[in-house]
Coordinates of C-alpha atoms in Angstrom, one line a residue:
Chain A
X1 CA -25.6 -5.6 4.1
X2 CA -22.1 -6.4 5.4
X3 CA -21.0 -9.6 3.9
X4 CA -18.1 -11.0 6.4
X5 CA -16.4 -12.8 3.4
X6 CA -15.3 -9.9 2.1
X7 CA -11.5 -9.8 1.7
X8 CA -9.5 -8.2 4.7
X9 CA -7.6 -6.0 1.8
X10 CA -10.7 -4.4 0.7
X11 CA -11.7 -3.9 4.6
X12 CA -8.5 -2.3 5.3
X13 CA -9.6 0.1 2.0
X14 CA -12.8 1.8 3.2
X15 CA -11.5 3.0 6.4
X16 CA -9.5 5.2 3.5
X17 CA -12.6 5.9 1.2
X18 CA -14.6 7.0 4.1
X19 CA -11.7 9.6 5.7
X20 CA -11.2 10.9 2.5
X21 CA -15.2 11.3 2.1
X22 CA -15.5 13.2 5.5
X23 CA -12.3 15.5 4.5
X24 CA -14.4 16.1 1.1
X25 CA -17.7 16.5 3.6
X26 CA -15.8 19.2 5.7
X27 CA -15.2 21.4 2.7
X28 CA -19.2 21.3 2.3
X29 CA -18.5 19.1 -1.1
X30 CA -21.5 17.2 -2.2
X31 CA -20.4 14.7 -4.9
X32 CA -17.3 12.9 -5.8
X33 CA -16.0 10.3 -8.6
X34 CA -14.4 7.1 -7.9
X35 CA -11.6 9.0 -10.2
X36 CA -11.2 11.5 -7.7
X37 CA -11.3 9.4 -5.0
X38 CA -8.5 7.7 -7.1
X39 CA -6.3 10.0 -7.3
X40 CA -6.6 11.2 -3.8
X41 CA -5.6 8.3 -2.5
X42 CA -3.3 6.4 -5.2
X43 CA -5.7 3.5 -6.1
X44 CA -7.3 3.2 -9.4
X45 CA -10.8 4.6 -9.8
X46 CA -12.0 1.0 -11.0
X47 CA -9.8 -1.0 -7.8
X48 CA -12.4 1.4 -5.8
X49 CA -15.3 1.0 -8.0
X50 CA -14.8 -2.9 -7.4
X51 CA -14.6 -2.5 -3.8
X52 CA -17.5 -0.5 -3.0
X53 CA -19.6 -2.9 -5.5
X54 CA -18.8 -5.2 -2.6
X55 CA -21.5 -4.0 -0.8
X56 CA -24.3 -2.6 -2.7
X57 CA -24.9 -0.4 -5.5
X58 CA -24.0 3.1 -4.2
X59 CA -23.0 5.5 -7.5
X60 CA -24.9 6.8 -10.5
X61 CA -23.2 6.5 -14.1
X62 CA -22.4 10.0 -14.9
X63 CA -23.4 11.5 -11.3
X64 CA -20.7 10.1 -9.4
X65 CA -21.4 9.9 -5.9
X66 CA -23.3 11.5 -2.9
X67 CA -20.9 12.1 -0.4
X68 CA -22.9 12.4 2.8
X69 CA -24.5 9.3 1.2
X70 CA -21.9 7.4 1.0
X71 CA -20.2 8.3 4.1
X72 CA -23.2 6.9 6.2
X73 CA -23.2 3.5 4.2
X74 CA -19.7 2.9 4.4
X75 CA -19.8 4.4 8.2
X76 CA -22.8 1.6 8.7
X77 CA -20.2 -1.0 6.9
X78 CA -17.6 -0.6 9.6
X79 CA -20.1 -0.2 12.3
X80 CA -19.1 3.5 13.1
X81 CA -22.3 4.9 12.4
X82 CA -22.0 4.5 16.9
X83 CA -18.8 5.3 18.9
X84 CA -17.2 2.9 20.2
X85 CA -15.6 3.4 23.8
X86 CA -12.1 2.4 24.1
X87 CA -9.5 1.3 27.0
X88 CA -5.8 2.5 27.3
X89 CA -3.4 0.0 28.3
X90 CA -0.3 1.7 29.5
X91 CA 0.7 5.3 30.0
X92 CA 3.8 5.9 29.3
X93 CA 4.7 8.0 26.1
X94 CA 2.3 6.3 23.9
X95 CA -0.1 5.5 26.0
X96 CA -0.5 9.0 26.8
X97 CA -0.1 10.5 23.4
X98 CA -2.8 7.6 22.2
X99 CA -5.1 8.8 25.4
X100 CA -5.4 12.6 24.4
X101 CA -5.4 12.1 20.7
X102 CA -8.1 14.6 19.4
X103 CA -8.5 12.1 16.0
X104 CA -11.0 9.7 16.5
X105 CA -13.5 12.4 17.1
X106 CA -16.2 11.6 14.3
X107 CA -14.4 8.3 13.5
X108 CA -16.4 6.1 15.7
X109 CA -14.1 6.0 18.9
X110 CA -13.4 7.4 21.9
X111 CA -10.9 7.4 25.0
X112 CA -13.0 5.6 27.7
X113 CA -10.5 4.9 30.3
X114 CA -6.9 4.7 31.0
X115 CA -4.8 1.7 32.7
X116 CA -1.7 1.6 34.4
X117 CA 0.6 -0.9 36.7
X118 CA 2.9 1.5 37.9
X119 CA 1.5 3.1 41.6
X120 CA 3.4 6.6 40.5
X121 CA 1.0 7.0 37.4
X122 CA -2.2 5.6 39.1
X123 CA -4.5 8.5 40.7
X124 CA -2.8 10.9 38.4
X125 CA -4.4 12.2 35.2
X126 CA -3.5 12.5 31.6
X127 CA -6.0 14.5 29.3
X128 CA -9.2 13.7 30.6
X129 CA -8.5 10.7 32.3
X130 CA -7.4 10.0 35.8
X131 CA -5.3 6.6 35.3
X132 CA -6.6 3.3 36.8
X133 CA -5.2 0.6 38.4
X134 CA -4.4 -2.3 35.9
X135 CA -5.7 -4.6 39.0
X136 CA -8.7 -3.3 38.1
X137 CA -9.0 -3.8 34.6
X138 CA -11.2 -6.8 34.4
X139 CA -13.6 -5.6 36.8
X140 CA -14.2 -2.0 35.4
X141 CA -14.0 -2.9 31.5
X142 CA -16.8 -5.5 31.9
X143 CA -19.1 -2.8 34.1
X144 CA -18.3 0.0 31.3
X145 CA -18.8 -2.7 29.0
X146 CA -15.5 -1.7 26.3
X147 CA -15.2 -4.1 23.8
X148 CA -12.2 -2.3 22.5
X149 CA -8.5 -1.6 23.8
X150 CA -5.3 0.2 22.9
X151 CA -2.4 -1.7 24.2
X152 CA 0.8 0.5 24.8
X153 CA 2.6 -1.6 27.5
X154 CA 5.9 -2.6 26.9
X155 CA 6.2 -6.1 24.4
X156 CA 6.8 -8.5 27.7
X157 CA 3.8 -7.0 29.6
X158 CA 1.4 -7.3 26.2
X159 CA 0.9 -11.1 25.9
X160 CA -0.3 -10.7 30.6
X161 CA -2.5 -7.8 29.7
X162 CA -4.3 -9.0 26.5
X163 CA -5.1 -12.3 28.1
X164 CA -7.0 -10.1 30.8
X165 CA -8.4 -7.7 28.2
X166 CA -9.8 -11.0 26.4
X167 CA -11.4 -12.2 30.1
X168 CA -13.0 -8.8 30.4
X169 CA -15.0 -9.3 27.0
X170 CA -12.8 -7.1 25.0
X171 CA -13.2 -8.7 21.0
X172 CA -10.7 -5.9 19.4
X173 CA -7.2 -4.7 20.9
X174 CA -4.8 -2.3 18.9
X175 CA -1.8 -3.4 19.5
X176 CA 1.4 -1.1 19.9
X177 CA 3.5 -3.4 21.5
X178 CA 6.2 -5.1 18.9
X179 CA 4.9 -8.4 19.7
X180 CA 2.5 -10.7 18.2
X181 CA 0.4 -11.7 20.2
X182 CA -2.2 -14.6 21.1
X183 CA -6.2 -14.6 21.0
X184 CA -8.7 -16.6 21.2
X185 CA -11.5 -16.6 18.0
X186 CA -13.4 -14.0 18.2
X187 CA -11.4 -11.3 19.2
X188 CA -9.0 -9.6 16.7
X189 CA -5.9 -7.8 16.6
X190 CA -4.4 -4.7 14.8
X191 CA -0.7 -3.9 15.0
X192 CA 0.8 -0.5 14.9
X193 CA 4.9 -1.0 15.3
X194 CA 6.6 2.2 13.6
X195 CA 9.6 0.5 13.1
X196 CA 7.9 -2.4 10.8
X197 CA 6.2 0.1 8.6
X198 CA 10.2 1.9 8.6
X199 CA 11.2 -1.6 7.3
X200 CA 8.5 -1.6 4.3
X201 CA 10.0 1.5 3.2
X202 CA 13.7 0.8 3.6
X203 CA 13.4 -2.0 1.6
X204 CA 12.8 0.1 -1.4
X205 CA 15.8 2.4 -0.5
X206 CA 19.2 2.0 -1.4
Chain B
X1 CA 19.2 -10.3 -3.8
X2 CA 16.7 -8.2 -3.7
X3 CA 13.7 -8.5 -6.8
X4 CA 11.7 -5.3 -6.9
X5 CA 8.9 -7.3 -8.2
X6 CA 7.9 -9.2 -5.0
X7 CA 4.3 -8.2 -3.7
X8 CA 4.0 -5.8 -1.2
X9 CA 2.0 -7.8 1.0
X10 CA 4.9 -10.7 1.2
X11 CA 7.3 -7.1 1.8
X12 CA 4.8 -6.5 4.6
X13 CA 5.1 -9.6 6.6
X14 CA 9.4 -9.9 6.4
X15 CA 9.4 -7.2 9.4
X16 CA 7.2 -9.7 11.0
X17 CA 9.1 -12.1 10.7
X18 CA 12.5 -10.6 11.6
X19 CA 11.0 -9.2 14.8
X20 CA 9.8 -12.8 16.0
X21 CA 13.3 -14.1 15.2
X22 CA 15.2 -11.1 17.0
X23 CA 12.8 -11.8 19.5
X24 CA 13.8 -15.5 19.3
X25 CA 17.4 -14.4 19.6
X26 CA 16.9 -12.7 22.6
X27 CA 16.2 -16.2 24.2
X28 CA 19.8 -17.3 23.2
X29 CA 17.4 -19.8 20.7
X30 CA 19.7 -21.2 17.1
X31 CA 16.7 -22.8 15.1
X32 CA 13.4 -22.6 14.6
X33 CA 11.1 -23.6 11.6
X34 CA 8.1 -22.2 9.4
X35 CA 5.5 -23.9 12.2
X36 CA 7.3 -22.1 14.9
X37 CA 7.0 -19.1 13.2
X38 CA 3.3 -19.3 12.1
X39 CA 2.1 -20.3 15.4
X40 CA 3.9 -17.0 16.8
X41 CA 2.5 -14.6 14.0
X42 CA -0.8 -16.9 12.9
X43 CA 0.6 -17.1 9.4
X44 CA 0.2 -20.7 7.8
X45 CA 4.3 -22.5 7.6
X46 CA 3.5 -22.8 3.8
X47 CA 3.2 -19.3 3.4
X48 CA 6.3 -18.3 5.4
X49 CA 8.2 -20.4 3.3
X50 CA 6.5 -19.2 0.2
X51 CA 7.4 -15.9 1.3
X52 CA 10.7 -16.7 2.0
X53 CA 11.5 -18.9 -0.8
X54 CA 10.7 -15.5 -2.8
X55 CA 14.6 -14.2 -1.6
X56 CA 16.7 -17.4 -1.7
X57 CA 16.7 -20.9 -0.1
X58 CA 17.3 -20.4 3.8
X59 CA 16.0 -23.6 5.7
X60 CA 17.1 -26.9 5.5
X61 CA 14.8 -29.4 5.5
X62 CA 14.5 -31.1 8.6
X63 CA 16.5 -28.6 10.2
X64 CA 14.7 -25.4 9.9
X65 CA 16.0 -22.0 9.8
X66 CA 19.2 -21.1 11.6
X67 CA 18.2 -18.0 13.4
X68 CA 20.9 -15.4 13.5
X69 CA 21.9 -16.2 9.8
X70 CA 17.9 -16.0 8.7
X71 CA 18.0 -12.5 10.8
X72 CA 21.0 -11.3 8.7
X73 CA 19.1 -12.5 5.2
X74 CA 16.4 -11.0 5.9
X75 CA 18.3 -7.7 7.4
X76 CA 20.0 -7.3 3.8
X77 CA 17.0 -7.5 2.3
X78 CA 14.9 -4.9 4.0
X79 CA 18.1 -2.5 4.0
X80 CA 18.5 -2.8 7.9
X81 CA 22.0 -4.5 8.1
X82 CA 22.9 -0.8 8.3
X83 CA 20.9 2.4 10.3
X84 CA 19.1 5.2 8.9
X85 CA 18.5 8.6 10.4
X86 CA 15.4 9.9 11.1
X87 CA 13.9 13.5 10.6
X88 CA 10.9 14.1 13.1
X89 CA 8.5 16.4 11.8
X90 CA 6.1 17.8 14.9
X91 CA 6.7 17.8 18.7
X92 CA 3.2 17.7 19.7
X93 CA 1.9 14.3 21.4
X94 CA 2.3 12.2 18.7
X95 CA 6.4 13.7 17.3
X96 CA 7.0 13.8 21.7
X97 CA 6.3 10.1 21.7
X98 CA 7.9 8.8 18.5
X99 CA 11.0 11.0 19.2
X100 CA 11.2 9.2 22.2
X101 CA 10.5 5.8 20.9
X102 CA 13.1 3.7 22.1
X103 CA 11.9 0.8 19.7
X104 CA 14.2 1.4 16.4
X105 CA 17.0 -0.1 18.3
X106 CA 18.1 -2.9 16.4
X107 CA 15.5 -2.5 13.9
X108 CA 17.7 -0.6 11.2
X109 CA 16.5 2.9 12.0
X110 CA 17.4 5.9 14.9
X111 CA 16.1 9.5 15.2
X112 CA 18.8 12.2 14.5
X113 CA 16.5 15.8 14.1
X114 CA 13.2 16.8 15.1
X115 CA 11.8 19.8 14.1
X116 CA 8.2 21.9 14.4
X117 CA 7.4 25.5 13.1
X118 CA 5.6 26.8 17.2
X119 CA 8.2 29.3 18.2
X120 CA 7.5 28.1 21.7
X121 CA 8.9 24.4 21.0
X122 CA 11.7 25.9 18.8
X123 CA 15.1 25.1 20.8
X124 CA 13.2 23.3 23.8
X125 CA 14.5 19.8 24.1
X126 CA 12.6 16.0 23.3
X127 CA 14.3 13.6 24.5
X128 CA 18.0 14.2 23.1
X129 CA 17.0 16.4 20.6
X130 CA 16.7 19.6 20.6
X131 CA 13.7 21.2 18.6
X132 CA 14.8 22.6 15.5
X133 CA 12.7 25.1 13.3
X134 CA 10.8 23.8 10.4
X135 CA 12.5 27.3 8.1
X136 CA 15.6 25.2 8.3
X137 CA 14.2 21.7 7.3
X138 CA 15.8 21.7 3.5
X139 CA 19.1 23.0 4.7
X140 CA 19.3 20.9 7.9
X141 CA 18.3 17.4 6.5
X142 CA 20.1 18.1 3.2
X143 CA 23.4 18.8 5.1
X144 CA 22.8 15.3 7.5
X145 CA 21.5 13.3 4.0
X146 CA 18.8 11.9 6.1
X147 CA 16.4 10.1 3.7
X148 CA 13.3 9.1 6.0
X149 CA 11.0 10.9 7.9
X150 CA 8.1 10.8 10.3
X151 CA 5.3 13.1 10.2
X152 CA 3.7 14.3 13.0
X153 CA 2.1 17.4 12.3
X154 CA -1.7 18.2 11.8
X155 CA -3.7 17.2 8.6
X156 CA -3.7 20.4 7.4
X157 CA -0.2 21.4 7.3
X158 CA 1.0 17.5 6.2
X159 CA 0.8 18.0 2.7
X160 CA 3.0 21.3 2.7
X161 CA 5.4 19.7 5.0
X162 CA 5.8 16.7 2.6
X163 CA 6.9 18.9 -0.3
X164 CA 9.8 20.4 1.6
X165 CA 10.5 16.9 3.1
X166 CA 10.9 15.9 -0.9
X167 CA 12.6 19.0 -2.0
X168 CA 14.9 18.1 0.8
X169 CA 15.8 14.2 -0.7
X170 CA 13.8 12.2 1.6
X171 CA 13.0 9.1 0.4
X172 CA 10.7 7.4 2.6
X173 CA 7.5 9.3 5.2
X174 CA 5.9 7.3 7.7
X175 CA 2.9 9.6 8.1
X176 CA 1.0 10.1 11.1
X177 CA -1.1 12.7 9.7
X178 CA -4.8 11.3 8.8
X179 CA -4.3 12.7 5.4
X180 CA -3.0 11.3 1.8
X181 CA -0.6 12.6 0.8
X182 CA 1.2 13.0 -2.6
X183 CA 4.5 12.5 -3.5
X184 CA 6.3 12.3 -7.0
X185 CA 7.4 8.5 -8.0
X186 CA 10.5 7.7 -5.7
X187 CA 8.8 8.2 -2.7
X188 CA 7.0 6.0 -0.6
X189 CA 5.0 6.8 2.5
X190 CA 3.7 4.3 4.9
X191 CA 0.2 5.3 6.7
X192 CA -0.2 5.4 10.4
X193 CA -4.1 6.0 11.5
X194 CA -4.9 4.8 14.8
X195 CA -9.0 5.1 13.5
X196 CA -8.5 3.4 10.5
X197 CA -6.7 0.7 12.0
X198 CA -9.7 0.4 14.9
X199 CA -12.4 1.0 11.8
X200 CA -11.0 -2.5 10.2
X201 CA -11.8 -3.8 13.8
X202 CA -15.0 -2.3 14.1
X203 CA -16.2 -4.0 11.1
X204 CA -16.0 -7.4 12.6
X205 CA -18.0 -6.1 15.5
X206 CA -21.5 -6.3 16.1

């Protein structure tokens, strides 16, 4: 079903289309129009129409469409119809804010284990987690077998620690250090840096 | 300078590029050039200076791009030649961390109030800040014209937070909240959504 030539634009859509269908789902709604999805979310019914036609033929003219439906194909599409386990890098403010996070629950991730370099943090625990020794990564990612990590180190540790993240057989890091950083093909990055997204607004601002 | 009409997606990838070339000022380094540049962020050279050429002519050719004059270009045109306050909105994890954030420096932006409505957080301190109550938000950012916010607060309450953030004149909402919100024209908010961001990854993974 999942055609990898699909644009990254419309990828970066559904992860939208499919929160707003489980926020529908959790007020025990069973149908929805791409016009309300629209709305919702700022994109025009037919921009969303277009993108789910991507993939398959998924709502009836006049019916709309079956939300618990559609949240398992488009939860199949993104390969979160499974939950992915996920490594902390780093846990300093971030990393511990990113490490008890209660939001990926039903979003196809979870907090696996938690990394550190500094010998005051490693033993100790935050949420869940007691915090491992970043000497250790390599070894312990490839026996718990994460293919997917948070990095919250600071930007001149990130380039060091994703190299070892790639040798463990990690193929997707999230990346919170302002740096860009190098990877091999194959693996992929996503970038959250606050103070980029600040910049997209303040352009607009006088 | 500035034209309104340029895509977002070219908007998107100047705070890119004026990380990489504070980064590259940091190094004590003068010139660089659109391969440079592309290699670091694994954009092609053509479309940096596409992108570019979209805001005035900057390189030379054969000489590149002087670095600190390219950094103050590209400062005017995101609005970050000058630094805007912040209003923090939630001292749970998430408002803790970002209050804390000691990445704005430089980057055009710096926290100045954070508030939450738990009477238990209400005049405890984050960072240098001590928590303000969420009954006062109108008065409080009105009186310090702050004009961007971040919101940290849960889904539920993110929408009824937003409208007092806009009756208050803020401009711009870097949201943290998995939620959409709506705003009247005039204001923009950027999404932050850890899952989302790892669902775009997920899709390329088997």
């Amino acid at each position: 079903m999942t055609n990898k030539e699909v644009p990254n634009i419309i990828i970066g859509r559904l992860p939208l289309y499919l929160r707003t269908l489980q926020q529908m789902a959790g007020q025990n709604r069973r149908v929805t129009s791409s016009q309300e999805l629209g709305e919702r979310l700022g994109i025009s019914a037919a921009q969303i129409r277009k993108d789910l036609s991507q993939f398959g033929e998924y709502g009836k003219q006049g019916t709309g469409y079956d939300i618990p439906f559609l949240i398992a194909q488009i939860s199949k599409i993104l390969h979160v119809d499974r939950v992915w386990d996920i490594a902390v890098v780093g846990s300093g403010d971030v990393g511990h804010a990113v490490a008890r996070y209660q939001g990926f629950t039903n979003r196809g991730f979870r907090v696996a284990a938690v990394f550190d370099n500094d010998p005051a943090k490693i033993g100790q625990k935050v949420g869940n987690f007691v915090i491992q020794d970043v000497a250790n990564l390599i070894p312990e990612i490839r026996k718990a077998k994460i293919q997917v990590a948070m990095l919250a180190v600071p930007a001149s540790q990130a380039q060091g620690v994703t190299d070892l993240l790639v040798q463990a057989g990690v193929k997707s890091i999230l990346n919170y250090a302002p740096i860009s950083l190098n990877v091999p093909a194959g693996v992929r990055v996503q970038y959250i840096d606050p103070a980029a997204h600040l910049q997209m607004l303040s352009y607009y601002m006088d």
